[in-house]
PDB file of C-alpha atoms in Angstrom:
ATOM      1  CA  MET A   1     -13.804   7.138  -6.670  1.00 85.00           C
ATOM      2  CA  ILE A   2     -10.136   6.461  -6.042  1.00 89.00           C
ATOM      3  CA  TYR A   3      -8.818   3.039  -5.030  1.00 86.00           C
ATOM      4  CA  GLU A   4      -5.403   1.989  -3.810  1.00 85.00           C
ATOM      5  CA  ILE A   5      -4.175  -0.960  -5.827  1.00 87.00           C
ATOM      6  CA  LYS A   6      -1.528  -3.512  -4.995  1.00 82.00           C
ATOM      7  CA  PHE A   7       0.405  -3.247  -8.217  1.00 76.00           C
ATOM      8  CA  ALA A   8       1.569  -6.592  -9.512  1.00 63.00           C
ATOM      9  CA  HIS A   9       4.729  -5.276 -11.133  1.00 65.00           C
ATOM     10  CA  GLY A  10       7.246  -4.930  -8.327  1.00 56.00           C
ATOM     11  CA  GLU A  11       6.675  -1.352  -7.287  1.00 60.00           C
ATOM     12  CA  SER A  12       4.809   0.565  -4.608  1.00 66.00           C
ATOM     13  CA  ASN A  13       1.027   0.567  -4.506  1.00 74.00           C
ATOM     14  CA  ILE A  14      -0.626   2.839  -7.057  1.00 80.00           C
ATOM     15  CA  PHE A  15      -3.866   4.799  -7.141  1.00 82.00           C
ATOM     16  CA  ALA A  16      -6.548   4.318  -9.769  1.00 88.00           C
ATOM     17  CA  GLU A  17      -9.773   6.098 -10.557  1.00 85.00           C
ATOM     18  CA  THR A  18     -13.121   4.635 -11.558  1.00 88.00           C
ATOM     19  CA  SER A  19     -16.832   5.344 -11.375  1.00 85.00           C
ATOM     20  CA  ALA A  20     -17.581   1.719 -10.485  1.00 87.00           C
ATOM     21  CA  SER A  21     -17.461   0.041  -7.064  1.00 89.00           C
ATOM     22  CA  PHE A  22     -15.047  -2.798  -6.225  1.00 91.00           C
ATOM     23  CA  ASP A  23     -14.571  -5.072  -3.234  1.00 91.00           C
ATOM     24  CA  VAL A  24     -11.275  -5.270  -1.352  1.00 88.00           C
ATOM     25  CA  GLN A  25      -8.961  -7.961  -2.782  1.00 88.00           C
ATOM     26  CA  SER A  26     -10.767  -7.906  -6.130  1.00 91.00           C
ATOM     27  CA  SER A  27      -8.451  -8.508  -9.089  1.00 93.00           C
ATOM     28  CA  VAL A  28      -8.784  -5.676 -11.579  1.00 94.00           C
ATOM     29  CA  ILE A  29      -7.514  -4.680 -14.999  1.00 94.00           C
ATOM     30  CA  LEU A  30      -5.960  -1.218 -15.177  1.00 92.00           C
ATOM     31  CA  ARG A  31      -4.979   1.174 -17.919  1.00 92.00           C
ATOM     32  CA  SER A  32      -2.443   3.993 -18.023  1.00 89.00           C
ATOM     33  CA  GLU A  33      -0.727   5.837 -20.841  1.00 87.00           C
ATOM     34  CA  LYS A  34       1.836   3.012 -20.860  1.00 85.00           C
ATOM     35  CA  GLY A  35      -0.664   0.214 -21.489  1.00 90.00           C
ATOM     36  CA  LEU A  36      -2.688  -2.427 -19.625  1.00 93.00           C
ATOM     37  CA  PHE A  37      -1.850  -3.806 -16.193  1.00 92.00           C
ATOM     38  CA  TYR A  38      -3.368  -5.917 -13.434  1.00 93.00           C
ATOM     39  CA  GLY A  39      -3.490  -5.674  -9.656  1.00 90.00           C
ATOM     40  CA  LYS A  40      -5.606  -6.161  -6.526  1.00 89.00           C
ATOM     41  CA  VAL A  41      -7.827  -3.650  -4.750  1.00 90.00           C
ATOM     42  CA  LEU A  42      -6.502  -2.786  -1.277  1.00 84.00           C
ATOM     43  CA  ARG A  43      -8.887  -0.077  -0.166  1.00 85.00           C
ATOM     44  CA  LYS A  44     -11.166   2.720  -1.253  1.00 86.00           C
ATOM     45  CA  LEU A  45      -9.855   6.127  -0.240  1.00 83.00           C
ATOM     46  CA  THR A  46     -12.234   8.186   1.866  1.00 77.00           C
ATOM     47  CA  GLU A  47      -9.880  11.179   1.675  1.00 76.00           C
ATOM     48  CA  THR A  48      -7.787  11.798  -1.412  1.00 73.00           C
ATOM     49  CA  ASN A  49      -5.328  14.240   0.255  1.00 73.00           C
ATOM     50  CA  GLY A  50      -4.354  15.687  -3.106  1.00 76.00           C
ATOM     51  CA  ILE A  51      -3.660  12.285  -4.709  1.00 80.00           C
ATOM     52  CA  VAL A  52      -3.875  12.431  -8.487  1.00 80.00           C
ATOM     53  CA  PRO A  53      -4.428   8.908  -9.877  1.00 85.00           C
ATOM     54  CA  ASN A  54      -2.594   8.059 -13.085  1.00 83.00           C
ATOM     55  CA  PHE A  55      -4.340   4.735 -13.652  1.00 89.00           C
ATOM     56  CA  GLU A  56      -7.902   3.913 -14.603  1.00 92.00           C
ATOM     57  CA  ILE A  57      -9.667   0.735 -13.491  1.00 93.00           C
ATOM     58  CA  LEU A  58     -11.257  -0.742 -16.607  1.00 93.00           C
ATOM     59  CA  ARG A  59     -13.025  -3.716 -15.066  1.00 94.00           C
ATOM     60  CA  GLU A  60     -12.929  -6.487 -12.523  1.00 95.00           C
ATOM     61  CA  ALA A  61     -10.875  -9.369 -13.853  1.00 95.00           C
ATOM     62  CA  SER A  62     -13.008 -11.967 -15.613  1.00 96.00           C
ATOM     63  CA  ALA A  63     -12.373 -15.713 -15.564  1.00 96.00           C
ATOM     64  CA  GLU A  64     -10.576 -15.297 -18.890  1.00 96.00           C
ATOM     65  CA  ASP A  65      -8.481 -12.444 -17.472  1.00 96.00           C
ATOM     66  CA  LEU A  66      -7.537 -14.512 -14.421  1.00 95.00           C
ATOM     67  CA  GLU A  67      -6.460 -17.357 -16.670  1.00 96.00           C
ATOM     68  CA  LYS A  68      -4.262 -14.966 -18.625  1.00 96.00           C
ATOM     69  CA  ILE A  69      -2.819 -13.500 -15.402  1.00 94.00           C
ATOM     70  CA  SER A  70      -1.950 -17.015 -14.242  1.00 95.00           C
ATOM     71  CA  ALA A  71      -0.112 -17.630 -17.514  1.00 96.00           C
ATOM     72  CA  LEU A  72       1.674 -14.259 -17.259  1.00 94.00           C
ATOM     73  CA  LYS A  73       2.921 -15.156 -13.787  1.00 93.00           C
ATOM     74  CA  LYS A  74       4.343 -18.369 -15.197  1.00 95.00           C
ATOM     75  CA  TYR A  75       6.094 -16.460 -18.000  1.00 95.00           C
ATOM     76  CA  SER A  76       7.351 -13.941 -15.437  1.00 94.00           C
ATOM     77  CA  ARG A  77       8.945 -16.672 -13.300  1.00 94.00           C
ATOM     78  CA  ALA A  78      10.758 -18.010 -16.363  1.00 96.00           C
ATOM     79  CA  ALA A  79      11.858 -14.478 -17.256  1.00 96.00           C
ATOM     80  CA  LYS A  80      13.147 -13.925 -13.710  1.00 95.00           C
ATOM     81  CA  LYS A  81      15.361 -16.982 -14.020  1.00 96.00           C
ATOM     82  CA  ARG A  82      16.764 -15.717 -17.326  1.00 96.00           C
ATOM     83  CA  VAL A  83      17.360 -12.202 -15.973  1.00 96.00           C
ATOM     84  CA  ARG A  84      19.286 -13.600 -13.014  1.00 96.00           C
ATOM     85  CA  GLU A  85      21.433 -15.650 -15.387  1.00 95.00           C
ATOM     86  CA  LEU A  86      22.332 -12.529 -17.412  1.00 95.00           C
ATOM     87  CA  VAL A  87      23.143 -10.593 -14.221  1.00 95.00           C
ATOM     88  CA  GLU A  88      25.405 -13.407 -13.055  1.00 94.00           C
ATOM     89  CA  VAL A  89      27.203 -13.611 -16.416  1.00 93.00           C
ATOM     90  CA  GLN A  90      27.940  -9.883 -16.246  1.00 93.00           C
ATOM     91  CA  ASN A  91      28.954 -10.190 -12.594  1.00 93.00           C
ATOM     92  CA  LEU A  92      26.778  -7.254 -11.602  1.00 94.00           C
ATOM     93  CA  GLU A  93      26.333  -6.516  -7.890  1.00 93.00           C
ATOM     94  CA  MET A  94      22.554  -6.382  -7.938  1.00 94.00           C
ATOM     95  CA  LYS A  95      19.866  -8.685  -6.586  1.00 94.00           C
ATOM     96  CA  ILE A  96      16.839  -9.344  -8.764  1.00 94.00           C
ATOM     97  CA  VAL A  97      13.739  -9.155  -6.563  1.00 91.00           C
ATOM     98  CA  ASP A  98      10.857  -9.390  -8.998  1.00 91.00           C
ATOM     99  CA  VAL A  99      10.199  -9.733 -12.718  1.00 93.00           C
ATOM    100  CA  ALA A 100       6.708  -9.284 -14.124  1.00 92.00           C
ATOM    101  CA  TYR A 101       5.008  -8.759 -17.469  1.00 94.00           C
ATOM    102  CA  SER A 102       2.313  -6.154 -17.922  1.00 92.00           C
ATOM    103  CA  PHE A 103      -1.145  -7.463 -18.807  1.00 94.00           C
ATOM    104  CA  ASP A 104      -0.655  -6.678 -22.497  1.00 93.00           C
ATOM    105  CA  GLN A 105       2.939  -8.019 -22.408  1.00 92.00           C
ATOM    106  CA  GLN A 106       4.209  -4.779 -23.867  1.00 92.00           C
ATOM    107  CA  GLN A 107       6.514  -4.231 -20.870  1.00 92.00           C
ATOM    108  CA  LEU A 108       8.706  -6.310 -18.612  1.00 93.00           C
ATOM    109  CA  PHE A 109       9.255  -4.795 -15.177  1.00 92.00           C
ATOM    110  CA  ILE A 110      12.426  -5.796 -13.350  1.00 93.00           C
ATOM    111  CA  SER A 111      12.909  -4.740  -9.723  1.00 91.00           C
ATOM    112  CA  PHE A 112      16.281  -5.054  -8.028  1.00 93.00           C
ATOM    113  CA  THR A 113      18.248  -3.985  -4.985  1.00 92.00           C
ATOM    114  CA  ALA A 114      21.884  -2.916  -4.943  1.00 92.00           C
ATOM    115  CA  GLU A 115      24.238  -1.565  -2.316  1.00 88.00           C
ATOM    116  CA  ASN A 116      26.092   0.635  -4.811  1.00 89.00           C
ATOM    117  CA  ARG A 117      25.482   2.265  -8.156  1.00 89.00           C
ATOM    118  CA  VAL A 118      25.199  -0.293 -10.954  1.00 88.00           C
ATOM    119  CA  ASP A 119      26.036   0.291 -14.614  1.00 89.00           C
ATOM    120  CA  PHE A 120      23.414  -1.875 -16.299  1.00 88.00           C
ATOM    121  CA  ARG A 121      23.552  -0.382 -19.795  1.00 89.00           C
ATOM    122  CA  LEU A 122      24.932  -3.574 -21.325  1.00 92.00           C
ATOM    123  CA  LEU A 123      22.436  -5.646 -19.339  1.00 93.00           C
ATOM    124  CA  LEU A 124      19.579  -3.507 -20.643  1.00 92.00           C
ATOM    125  CA  ARG A 125      20.640  -4.111 -24.248  1.00 92.00           C
ATOM    126  CA  GLU A 126      20.882  -7.851 -23.692  1.00 94.00           C
ATOM    127  CA  LEU A 127      17.496  -7.923 -21.969  1.00 94.00           C
ATOM    128  CA  ALA A 128      15.905  -6.106 -24.908  1.00 92.00           C
ATOM    129  CA  VAL A 129      17.335  -8.695 -27.303  1.00 92.00           C
ATOM    130  CA  ALA A 130      16.348 -11.632 -25.078  1.00 93.00           C
ATOM    131  CA  PHE A 131      12.734 -10.584 -24.455  1.00 94.00           C
ATOM    132  CA  ARG A 132      11.966  -8.281 -27.421  1.00 92.00           C
ATOM    133  CA  THR A 133       9.743  -6.007 -25.381  1.00 92.00           C
ATOM    134  CA  ARG A 134      10.105  -2.767 -23.499  1.00 93.00           C
ATOM    135  CA  ILE A 135      12.260  -3.241 -20.381  1.00 93.00           C
ATOM    136  CA  GLU A 136      11.893  -1.147 -17.247  1.00 90.00           C
ATOM    137  CA  LEU A 137      14.521  -1.593 -14.533  1.00 91.00           C
ATOM    138  CA  ARG A 138      13.643  -0.269 -11.083  1.00 89.00           C
ATOM    139  CA  GLN A 139      15.960  -0.061  -8.110  1.00 89.00           C
ATOM    140  CA  ILE A 140      13.980  -0.459  -4.887  1.00 88.00           C
ATOM    141  CA  GLY A 141      14.881  -0.257  -1.207  1.00 87.00           C
ATOM    142  CA  PRO A 142      15.074  -3.177   1.256  1.00 89.00           C
ATOM    143  CA  ARG A 143      11.623  -2.432   2.700  1.00 89.00           C
ATOM    144  CA  ASP A 144      10.041  -2.473  -0.758  1.00 86.00           C
ATOM    145  CA  ALA A 145      11.907  -5.692  -1.555  1.00 87.00           C
ATOM    146  CA  ALA A 146      10.439  -7.378   1.531  1.00 87.00           C
ATOM    147  CA  LYS A 147       6.997  -6.070   0.593  1.00 84.00           C
ATOM    148  CA  VAL A 148       7.261  -7.576  -2.885  1.00 82.00           C
ATOM    149  CA  SER A 149       8.791 -10.891  -1.797  1.00 81.00           C
ATOM    150  CA  GLY A 150       6.637 -11.391   1.293  1.00 84.00           C
ATOM    151  CA  GLY A 151       7.445 -13.880   4.025  1.00 89.00           C
ATOM    152  CA  ILE A 152       6.744 -14.762   7.645  1.00 91.00           C
ATOM    153  CA  GLY A 153       7.687 -12.365  10.434  1.00 88.00           C
ATOM    154  CA  PRO A 154       8.986 -13.296  13.915  1.00 86.00           C
ATOM    155  CA  CYS A 155       5.372 -13.225  15.132  1.00 87.00           C
ATOM    156  CA  GLY A 156       4.581 -16.176  12.871  1.00 90.00           C
ATOM    157  CA  ARG A 157       2.255 -14.169  10.610  1.00 91.00           C
ATOM    158  CA  PRO A 158       2.734 -12.840   7.055  1.00 90.00           C
ATOM    159  CA  LEU A 159       4.696  -9.605   6.834  1.00 90.00           C
ATOM    160  CA  CYS A 160       2.583  -6.545   7.597  1.00 88.00           C
ATOM    161  CA  CYS A 161       4.065  -4.666   4.641  1.00 85.00           C
ATOM    162  CA  SER A 162       2.910  -7.305   2.169  1.00 80.00           C
ATOM    163  CA  GLU A 163      -0.534  -7.629   3.759  1.00 79.00           C
ATOM    164  CA  PHE A 164      -1.960  -4.306   4.888  1.00 78.00           C
ATOM    165  CA  VAL A 165       0.643  -1.573   5.512  1.00 78.00           C
ATOM    166  CA  TYR A 166      -0.107   1.049   2.865  1.00 70.00           C
ATOM    167  CA  GLU A 167       2.778   3.401   3.598  1.00 77.00           C
ATOM    168  CA  PHE A 168       5.992   2.622   5.441  1.00 86.00           C
ATOM    169  CA  PRO A 169       5.960   4.374   8.838  1.00 88.00           C
ATOM    170  CA  ASN A 170       8.885   6.247  10.373  1.00 91.00           C
ATOM    171  CA  VAL A 171      10.385   3.836  12.904  1.00 93.00           C
ATOM    172  CA  SER A 172      13.000   4.755  15.506  1.00 92.00           C
ATOM    173  CA  ILE A 173      14.948   2.922  18.204  1.00 92.00           C
ATOM    174  CA  LYS A 174      13.254   5.201  20.745  1.00 90.00           C
ATOM    175  CA  MET A 175      10.017   3.290  20.135  1.00 92.00           C
ATOM    176  CA  ALA A 176      11.683   0.080  21.296  1.00 91.00           C
ATOM    177  CA  LYS A 177      13.013   1.858  24.395  1.00 87.00           C
ATOM    178  CA  ASN A 178       9.538   3.189  25.213  1.00 85.00           C
ATOM    179  CA  GLN A 179       8.186  -0.359  25.110  1.00 87.00           C
ATOM    180  CA  ASN A 180      11.054  -1.716  27.224  1.00 81.00           C
ATOM    181  CA  LEU A 181      12.103  -4.132  24.491  1.00 86.00           C
ATOM    182  CA  SER A 182      15.483  -5.696  23.951  1.00 84.00           C
ATOM    183  CA  LEU A 183      17.652  -3.316  21.933  1.00 87.00           C
ATOM    184  CA  LYS A 184      19.460  -6.093  20.069  1.00 87.00           C
ATOM    185  CA  GLN A 185      19.198  -5.398  16.352  1.00 85.00           C
ATOM    186  CA  SER A 186      18.608  -9.090  15.672  1.00 85.00           C
ATOM    187  CA  LYS A 187      15.369  -8.865  17.671  1.00 88.00           C
ATOM    188  CA  LEU A 188      14.201  -5.501  16.352  1.00 92.00           C
ATOM    189  CA  ASN A 189      14.927  -5.863  12.648  1.00 92.00           C
ATOM    190  CA  GLY A 190      12.495  -7.421  10.199  1.00 90.00           C
ATOM    191  CA  LEU A 191      13.302  -9.523   7.138  1.00 89.00           C
ATOM    192  CA  CYS A 192      14.210  -6.306   5.328  1.00 89.00           C
ATOM    193  CA  GLY A 193      17.048  -5.665   7.782  1.00 89.00           C
ATOM    194  CA  ARG A 194      15.368  -2.487   9.024  1.00 91.00           C
ATOM    195  CA  LEU A 195      13.459  -1.780  12.247  1.00 93.00           C
ATOM    196  CA  MET A 196      10.128  -3.617  12.231  1.00 93.00           C
ATOM    197  CA  CYS A 197       7.094  -1.550  11.273  1.00 92.00           C
ATOM    198  CA  CYS A 198       5.090  -3.054  14.156  1.00 92.00           C
ATOM    199  CA  LEU A 199       7.176  -1.053  16.649  1.00 93.00           C
ATOM    200  CA  THR A 200       4.945   1.880  15.735  1.00 94.00           C
ATOM    201  CA  TYR A 201       1.654   0.145  16.535  1.00 92.00           C
ATOM    202  CA  GLU A 202       1.714   0.642  20.318  1.00 90.00           C
ATOM    203  CA  ASP A 203       4.167   3.519  20.515  1.00 91.00           C
ATOM    204  CA  GLN A 204       1.500   6.151  21.172  1.00 92.00           C
ATOM    205  CA  PHE A 205       0.003   4.106  24.012  1.00 91.00           C
ATOM    206  CA  TYR A 206       3.389   3.623  25.721  1.00 90.00           C
ATOM    207  CA  SER A 207       4.400   7.253  25.189  1.00 88.00           C
ATOM    208  CA  GLU A 208       1.198   8.473  26.826  1.00 88.00           C
ATOM    209  CA  ALA A 209       1.229   5.873  29.619  1.00 86.00           C
ATOM    210  CA  GLN A 210       4.817   6.571  30.627  1.00 83.00           C
ATOM    211  CA  LYS A 211       3.987  10.194  31.391  1.00 85.00           C
ATOM    212  CA  ARG A 212       2.407   8.851  34.590  1.00 87.00           C
ATOM    213  CA  PHE A 213       5.516   6.876  35.564  1.00 87.00           C
ATOM    214  CA  PRO A 214       8.756   8.056  37.178  1.00 88.00           C
ATOM    215  CA  ASP A 215      11.964   7.812  35.147  1.00 84.00           C
ATOM    216  CA  PHE A 216      14.563   5.098  35.583  1.00 83.00           C
ATOM    217  CA  GLY A 217      16.921   5.978  38.428  1.00 84.00           C
ATOM    218  CA  GLU A 218      14.508   8.463  39.978  1.00 87.00           C
ATOM    219  CA  THR A 219      14.116   8.455  43.765  1.00 89.00           C
ATOM    220  CA  VAL A 220      10.639   7.612  45.082  1.00 89.00           C
ATOM    221  CA  ASN A 221       8.953   7.119  48.428  1.00 89.00           C
ATOM    222  CA  THR A 222       7.205   3.851  49.250  1.00 87.00           C
ATOM    223  CA  VAL A 223       5.591   2.354  52.330  1.00 83.00           C
ATOM    224  CA  GLU A 224       8.899   0.548  52.860  1.00 84.00           C
ATOM    225  CA  GLY A 225      11.054   3.652  52.552  1.00 85.00           C
ATOM    226  CA  GLN A 226      12.893   5.457  49.788  1.00 88.00           C
ATOM    227  CA  GLY A 227      14.195   3.661  46.746  1.00 89.00           C
ATOM    228  CA  ARG A 228      15.242   4.088  43.150  1.00 90.00           C
ATOM    229  CA  VAL A 229      13.313   3.055  40.072  1.00 88.00           C
ATOM    230  CA  ILE A 230      14.961   0.127  38.265  1.00 89.00           C
ATOM    231  CA  GLY A 231      12.049  -1.155  36.187  1.00 85.00           C
ATOM    232  CA  LEU A 232       8.651  -0.263  34.732  1.00 86.00           C
ATOM    233  CA  ASN A 233       5.758  -2.533  33.869  1.00 87.00           C
ATOM    234  CA  VAL A 234       3.446  -0.203  31.983  1.00 87.00           C
ATOM    235  CA  LEU A 235       0.854  -2.843  31.104  1.00 85.00           C
ATOM    236  CA  ASN A 236       0.409  -3.946  34.721  1.00 86.00           C
ATOM    237  CA  ASN A 237       0.779  -0.413  36.114  1.00 88.00           C
ATOM    238  CA  ARG A 238       3.657  -1.421  38.373  1.00 89.00           C
ATOM    239  CA  VAL A 239       7.085   0.014  39.194  1.00 90.00           C
ATOM    240  CA  LYS A 240      10.100  -1.979  40.339  1.00 91.00           C
ATOM    241  CA  ILE A 241      11.967  -0.228  43.157  1.00 90.00           C
ATOM    242  CA  ARG A 242      15.349  -1.002  44.729  1.00 90.00           C
ATOM    243  CA  CYS A 243      15.316  -0.197  48.414  1.00 88.00           C
ATOM    244  CA  GLY A 244      18.752  -0.748  49.883  1.00 82.00           C
ATOM    245  CA  GLU A 245      19.757  -4.396  49.417  1.00 82.00           C
ATOM    246  CA  TYR A 246      16.526  -5.665  47.922  1.00 88.00           C
ATOM    247  CA  SER A 247      14.101  -4.801  45.124  1.00 88.00           C
ATOM    248  CA  LYS A 248      10.335  -5.064  44.998  1.00 89.00           C
ATOM    249  CA  GLU A 249       7.441  -4.157  42.722  1.00 89.00           C
ATOM    250  CA  PHE A 250       4.814  -1.632  43.763  1.00 88.00           C
ATOM    251  CA  GLU A 251       1.575  -0.455  42.224  1.00 89.00           C
ATOM    252  CA  LEU A 252       2.035   2.959  40.620  1.00 88.00           C
ATOM    253  CA  ALA A 253      -0.537   4.408  43.050  1.00 84.00           C
ATOM    254  CA  GLU A 254       1.538   3.186  46.021  1.00 83.00           C
ATOM    255  CA  ILE A 255       4.601   5.304  45.325  1.00 83.00           C
ATOM    256  CA  GLU A 256       5.347   9.004  45.592  1.00 80.00           C
ATOM    257  CA  VAL A 257       7.998  10.552  43.409  1.00 72.00           C
ATOM    258  CA  LYS A 258      10.620  12.590  45.242  1.00 66.00           C
ATOM    259  CA  HIS A 259      12.148  14.864  42.598  1.00 56.00           C
ATOM    260  CA  GLY A 260      15.776  15.707  42.947  1.00 50.00           C
ATOM    261  CA  GLY A 261      16.333  13.000  45.526  1.00 45.00           C
TER     262      GLY A 261
END
């Protein structure tokens, strides 16, 4: 069986293999050729789609393991503070997002974002001296940074990407147009500064529903005469029509499209 694991080391979710069965959100201890790690079970894959797992789930985390993980998180927070201090001293244009020790403390994973290429060779040497363990620096994108950091979205709920979105969807401004949303970037962008993933959730419904509606500006016939479409209310199945000097809403079934009018 293959499980998707929320990897607790500042990178994308990973896939792990096991012959045992685990519940969603179970804390587990993992092994790869690089050592021991810990994470949380997100889901069991029903279709592997060619995925080749490079981790093995050893066991569900015991009370002793959870105590160690709690201590590691404390050490990681202290390490994050120290890493940020070294970055500031070197005046490097990079933002440290996450710092985490592996379960066996043989590696320290450091995730960061940067607008431009960063020469961190000197930083890497200083980190090796400061922590005396293997250092792995990873540059991640703004979406991954939001996923790692978490937060509250404009809907008032935890960010989808840090809760249940397994893969980032392809989001376009056309999805907002289909849903008749405000096109202001401040309203469409998430904490990551990119278009919100939730724009994809209802896109298929709106795309299919709008096939039944006339386009904006199209001429239609109504019981009150001809008019032009100036608004759509897909959810309520209504169309707003301007007829001369006034506008009014009609049920979709009450209008007849006059193409080329």
